mmCIF file of C-alpha atoms in Angstrom:
data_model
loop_
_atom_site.group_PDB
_atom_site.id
_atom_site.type_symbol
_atom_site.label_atom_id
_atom_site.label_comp_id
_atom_site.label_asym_id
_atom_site.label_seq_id
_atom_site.Cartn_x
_atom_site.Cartn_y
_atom_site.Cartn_z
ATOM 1 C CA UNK A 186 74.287 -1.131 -30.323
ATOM 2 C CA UNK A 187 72.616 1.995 -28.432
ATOM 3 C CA UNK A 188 72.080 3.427 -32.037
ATOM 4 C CA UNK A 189 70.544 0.495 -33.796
ATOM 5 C CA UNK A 190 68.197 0.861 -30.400
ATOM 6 C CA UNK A 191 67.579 3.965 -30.667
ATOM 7 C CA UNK A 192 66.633 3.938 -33.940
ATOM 8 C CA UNK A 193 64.518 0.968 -33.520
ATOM 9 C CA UNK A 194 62.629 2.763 -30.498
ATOM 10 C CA UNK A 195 61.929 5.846 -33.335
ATOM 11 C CA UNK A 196 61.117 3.612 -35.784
ATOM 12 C CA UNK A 197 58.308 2.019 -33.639
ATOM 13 C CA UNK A 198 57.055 4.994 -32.274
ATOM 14 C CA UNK A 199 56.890 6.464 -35.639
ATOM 15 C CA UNK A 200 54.710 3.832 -37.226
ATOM 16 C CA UNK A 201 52.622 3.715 -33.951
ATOM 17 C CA UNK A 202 51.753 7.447 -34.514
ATOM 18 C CA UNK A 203 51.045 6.989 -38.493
ATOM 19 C CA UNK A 204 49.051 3.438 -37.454
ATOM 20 C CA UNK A 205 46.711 5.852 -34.930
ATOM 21 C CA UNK A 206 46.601 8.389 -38.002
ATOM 22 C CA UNK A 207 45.424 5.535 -40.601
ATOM 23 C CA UNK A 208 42.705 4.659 -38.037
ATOM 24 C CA UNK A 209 41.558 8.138 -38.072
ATOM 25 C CA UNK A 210 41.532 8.238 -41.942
ATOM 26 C CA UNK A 211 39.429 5.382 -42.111
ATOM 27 C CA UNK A 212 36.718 6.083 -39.637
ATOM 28 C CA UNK A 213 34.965 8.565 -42.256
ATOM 29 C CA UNK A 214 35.282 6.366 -45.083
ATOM 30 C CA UNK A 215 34.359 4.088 -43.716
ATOM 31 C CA UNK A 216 31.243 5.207 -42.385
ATOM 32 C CA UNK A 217 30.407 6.797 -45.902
ATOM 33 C CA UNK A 218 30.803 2.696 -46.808
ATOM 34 C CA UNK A 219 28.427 2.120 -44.079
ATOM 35 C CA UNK A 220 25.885 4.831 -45.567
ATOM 36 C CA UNK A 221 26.327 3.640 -49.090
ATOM 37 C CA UNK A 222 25.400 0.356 -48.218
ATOM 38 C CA UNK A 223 22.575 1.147 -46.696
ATOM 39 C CA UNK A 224 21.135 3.443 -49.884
ATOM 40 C CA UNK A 225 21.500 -0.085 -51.424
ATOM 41 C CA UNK A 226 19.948 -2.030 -48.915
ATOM 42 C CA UNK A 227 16.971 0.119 -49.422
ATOM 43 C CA UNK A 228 16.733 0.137 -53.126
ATOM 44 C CA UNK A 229 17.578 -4.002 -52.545
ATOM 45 C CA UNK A 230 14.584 -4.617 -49.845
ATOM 46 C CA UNK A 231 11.737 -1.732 -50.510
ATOM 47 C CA UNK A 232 12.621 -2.069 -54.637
ATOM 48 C CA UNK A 233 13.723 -4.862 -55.676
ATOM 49 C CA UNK A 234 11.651 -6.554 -52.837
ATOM 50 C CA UNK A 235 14.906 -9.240 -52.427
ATOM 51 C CA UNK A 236 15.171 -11.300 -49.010
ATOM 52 C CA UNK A 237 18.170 -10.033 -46.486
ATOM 53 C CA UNK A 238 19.976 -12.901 -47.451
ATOM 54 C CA UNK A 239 20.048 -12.286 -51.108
ATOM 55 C CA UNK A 240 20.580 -8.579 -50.458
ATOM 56 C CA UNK A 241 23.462 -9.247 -48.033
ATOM 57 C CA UNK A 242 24.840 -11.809 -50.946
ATOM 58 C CA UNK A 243 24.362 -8.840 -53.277
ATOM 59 C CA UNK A 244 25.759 -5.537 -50.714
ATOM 60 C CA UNK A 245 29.303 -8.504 -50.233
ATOM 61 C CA UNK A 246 29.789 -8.656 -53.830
ATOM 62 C CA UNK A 247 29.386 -4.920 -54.669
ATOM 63 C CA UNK A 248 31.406 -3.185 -51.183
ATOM 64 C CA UNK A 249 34.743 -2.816 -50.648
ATOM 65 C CA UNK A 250 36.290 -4.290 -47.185
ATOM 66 C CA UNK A 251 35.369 -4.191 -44.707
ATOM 67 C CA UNK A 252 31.962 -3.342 -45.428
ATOM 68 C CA UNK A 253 31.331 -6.106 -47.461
ATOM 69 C CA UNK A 254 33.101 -8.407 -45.298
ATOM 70 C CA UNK A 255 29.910 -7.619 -43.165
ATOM 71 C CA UNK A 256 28.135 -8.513 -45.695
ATOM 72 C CA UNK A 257 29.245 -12.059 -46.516
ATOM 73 C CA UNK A 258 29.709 -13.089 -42.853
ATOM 74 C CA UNK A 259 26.057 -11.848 -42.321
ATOM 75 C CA UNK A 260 24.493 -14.208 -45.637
ATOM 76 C CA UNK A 261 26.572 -16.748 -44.610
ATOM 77 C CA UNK A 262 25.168 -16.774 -40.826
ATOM 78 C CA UNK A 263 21.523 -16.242 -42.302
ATOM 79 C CA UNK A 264 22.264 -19.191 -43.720
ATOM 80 C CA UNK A 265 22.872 -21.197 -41.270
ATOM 81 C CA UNK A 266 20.425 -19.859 -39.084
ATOM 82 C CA UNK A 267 17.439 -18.086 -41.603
ATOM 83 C CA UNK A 268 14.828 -17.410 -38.918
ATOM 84 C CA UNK A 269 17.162 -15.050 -36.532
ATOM 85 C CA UNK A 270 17.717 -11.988 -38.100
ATOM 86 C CA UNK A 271 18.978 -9.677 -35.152
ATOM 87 C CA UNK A 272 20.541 -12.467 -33.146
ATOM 88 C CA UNK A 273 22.451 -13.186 -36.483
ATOM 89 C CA UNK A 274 23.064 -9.217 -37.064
ATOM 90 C CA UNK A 275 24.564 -8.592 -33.528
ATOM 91 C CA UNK A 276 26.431 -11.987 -33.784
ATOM 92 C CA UNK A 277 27.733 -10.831 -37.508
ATOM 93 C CA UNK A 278 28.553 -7.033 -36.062
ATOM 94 C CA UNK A 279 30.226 -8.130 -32.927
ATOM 95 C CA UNK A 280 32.694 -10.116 -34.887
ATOM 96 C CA UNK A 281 33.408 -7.882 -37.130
ATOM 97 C CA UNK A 282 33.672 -4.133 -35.729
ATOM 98 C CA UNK A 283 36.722 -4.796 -34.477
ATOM 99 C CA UNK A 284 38.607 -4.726 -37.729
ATOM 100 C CA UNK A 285 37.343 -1.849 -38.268
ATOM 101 C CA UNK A 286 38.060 2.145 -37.756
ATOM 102 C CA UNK A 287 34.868 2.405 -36.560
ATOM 103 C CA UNK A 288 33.755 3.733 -32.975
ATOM 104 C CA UNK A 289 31.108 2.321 -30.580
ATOM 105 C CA UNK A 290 28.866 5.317 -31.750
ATOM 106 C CA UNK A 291 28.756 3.498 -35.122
ATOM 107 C CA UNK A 292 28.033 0.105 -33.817
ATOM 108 C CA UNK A 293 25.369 1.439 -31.468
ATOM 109 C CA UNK A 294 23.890 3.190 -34.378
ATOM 110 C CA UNK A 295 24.086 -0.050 -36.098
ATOM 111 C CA UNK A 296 22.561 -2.430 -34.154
ATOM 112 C CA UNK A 297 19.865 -0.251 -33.297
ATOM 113 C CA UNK A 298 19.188 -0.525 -37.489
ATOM 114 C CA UNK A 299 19.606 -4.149 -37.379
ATOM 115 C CA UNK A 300 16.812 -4.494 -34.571
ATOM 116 C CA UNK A 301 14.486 -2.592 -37.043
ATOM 117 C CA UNK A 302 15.348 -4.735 -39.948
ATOM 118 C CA UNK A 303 12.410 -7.010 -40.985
ATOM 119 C CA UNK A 304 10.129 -5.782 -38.266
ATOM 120 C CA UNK A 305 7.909 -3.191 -40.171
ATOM 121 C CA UNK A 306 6.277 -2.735 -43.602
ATOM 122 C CA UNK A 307 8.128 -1.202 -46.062
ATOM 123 C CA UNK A 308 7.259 2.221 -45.739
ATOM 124 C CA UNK A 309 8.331 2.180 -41.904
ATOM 125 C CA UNK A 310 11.807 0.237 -42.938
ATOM 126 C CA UNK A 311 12.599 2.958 -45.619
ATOM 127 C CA UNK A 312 12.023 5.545 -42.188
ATOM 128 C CA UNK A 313 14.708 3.497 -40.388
ATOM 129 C CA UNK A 314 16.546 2.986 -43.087
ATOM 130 C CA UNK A 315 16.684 7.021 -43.608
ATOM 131 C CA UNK A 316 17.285 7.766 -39.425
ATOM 132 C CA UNK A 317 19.716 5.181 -39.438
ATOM 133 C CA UNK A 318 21.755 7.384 -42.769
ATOM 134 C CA UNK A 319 20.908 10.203 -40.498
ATOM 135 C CA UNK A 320 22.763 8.977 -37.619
ATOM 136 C CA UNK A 321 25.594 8.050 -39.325
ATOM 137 C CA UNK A 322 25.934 11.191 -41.619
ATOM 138 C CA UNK A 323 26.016 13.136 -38.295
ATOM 139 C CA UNK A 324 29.106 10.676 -36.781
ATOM 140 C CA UNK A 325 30.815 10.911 -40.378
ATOM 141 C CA UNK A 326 30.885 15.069 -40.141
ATOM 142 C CA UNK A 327 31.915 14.313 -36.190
ATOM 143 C CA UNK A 328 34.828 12.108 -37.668
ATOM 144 C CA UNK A 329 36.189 14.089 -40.223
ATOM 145 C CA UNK A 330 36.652 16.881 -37.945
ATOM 146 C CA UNK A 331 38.361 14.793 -35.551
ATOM 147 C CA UNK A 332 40.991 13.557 -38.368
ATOM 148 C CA UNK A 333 41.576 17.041 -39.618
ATOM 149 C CA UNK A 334 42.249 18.353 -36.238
ATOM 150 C CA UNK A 335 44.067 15.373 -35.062
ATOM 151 C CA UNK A 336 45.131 13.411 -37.526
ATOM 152 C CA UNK A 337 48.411 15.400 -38.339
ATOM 153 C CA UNK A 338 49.522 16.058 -34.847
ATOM 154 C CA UNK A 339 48.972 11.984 -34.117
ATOM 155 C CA UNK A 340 51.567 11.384 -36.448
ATOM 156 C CA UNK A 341 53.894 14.469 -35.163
ATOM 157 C CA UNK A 342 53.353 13.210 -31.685
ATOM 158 C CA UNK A 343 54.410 9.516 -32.638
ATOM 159 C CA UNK A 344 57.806 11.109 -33.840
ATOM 160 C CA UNK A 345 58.290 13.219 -30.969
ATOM 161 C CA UNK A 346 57.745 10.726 -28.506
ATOM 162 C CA UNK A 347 59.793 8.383 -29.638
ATOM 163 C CA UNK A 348 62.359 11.040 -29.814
ATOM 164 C CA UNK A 349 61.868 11.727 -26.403
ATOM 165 C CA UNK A 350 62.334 8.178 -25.268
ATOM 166 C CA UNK A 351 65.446 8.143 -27.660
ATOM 167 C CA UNK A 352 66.656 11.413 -25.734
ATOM 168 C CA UNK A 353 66.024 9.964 -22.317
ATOM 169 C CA UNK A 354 68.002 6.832 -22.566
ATOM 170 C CA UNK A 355 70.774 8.384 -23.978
#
């Protein structure tokens, strides 16, 4: 019995160190998503000349998750409400950020583009659009430096820990 608890203790503290990992993995693709999608935003609204909705329609079909999950919850909520484009684009991030890797630098970052969106004339939105890629190019470099330096030793550290425990009760 003390070894099938023992084991069950490593096993858990094992996949909590590799779960931490995964999150750290994600972050920068994620926020490379989060760039891409907003290269096609642009060539959607200051191009094309499409409405949000339509673009957001558009950016669900062609991103992978969760990006595009942002996406379709945002068209869907323009929807239902057309006129409130920030209220909707908070609502819409603050529902979804938190199945995400992504850190409150990102949503900050965020936001602050969603408050811009629809407010200026095109040439001023393609400025946001490019501080906002900025911004997030900066936290991507930040994030991939954090995974390669931690990333390994999170999972290490899940092992040895539950070893540790293991040790300790025995």
């Amino acid at each position: 019995m003390k070894v099938i608890g023992a084991l069950l203790i490593l096993v858990a503290a094992t996949w909590t160190g590799f779960e931490l990992s995964r999150k750290l993995q994600q972050r920068p693709k994620q926020i490379r998503q989060l760039v891409s999608s907003l290269q096609v935003l642009e060539a959607e609204i200051l191009y094309s000349q499409t409405s949000i909705i339509e673009a957001s329609d558009k950016l669900a079909g062609q991103l992978p998750k969760p990006i595009g999950a942002f996406f379709r919850l945002l068209a869907d909520n323009l929807q239902l409400q057309p006129a409130r484009l920030y209220d909707c684009w908070e609502e819409t991030t603050e529902s979804w950020i938190n199945g995400t890797a992504l850190k409150p630098a990102e949503k900050d970052i965020w936001l602050q583009f969603g408050q811009t969106l629809g407010q200026h004339d095109f040439e001023q939105q393609q400025k946001h659009i490019q501080l906002a890629k900025t911004h997030l190019e900066r936290e991507l470099l930040d994030s991939e430096e954090v995974n390669q330096r931690y990333g390994k030793m999170v999972r290490n550290l899940g092992f040895l820990t539950g070893l540790l425990i293991v040790l300790l009760l025995i």
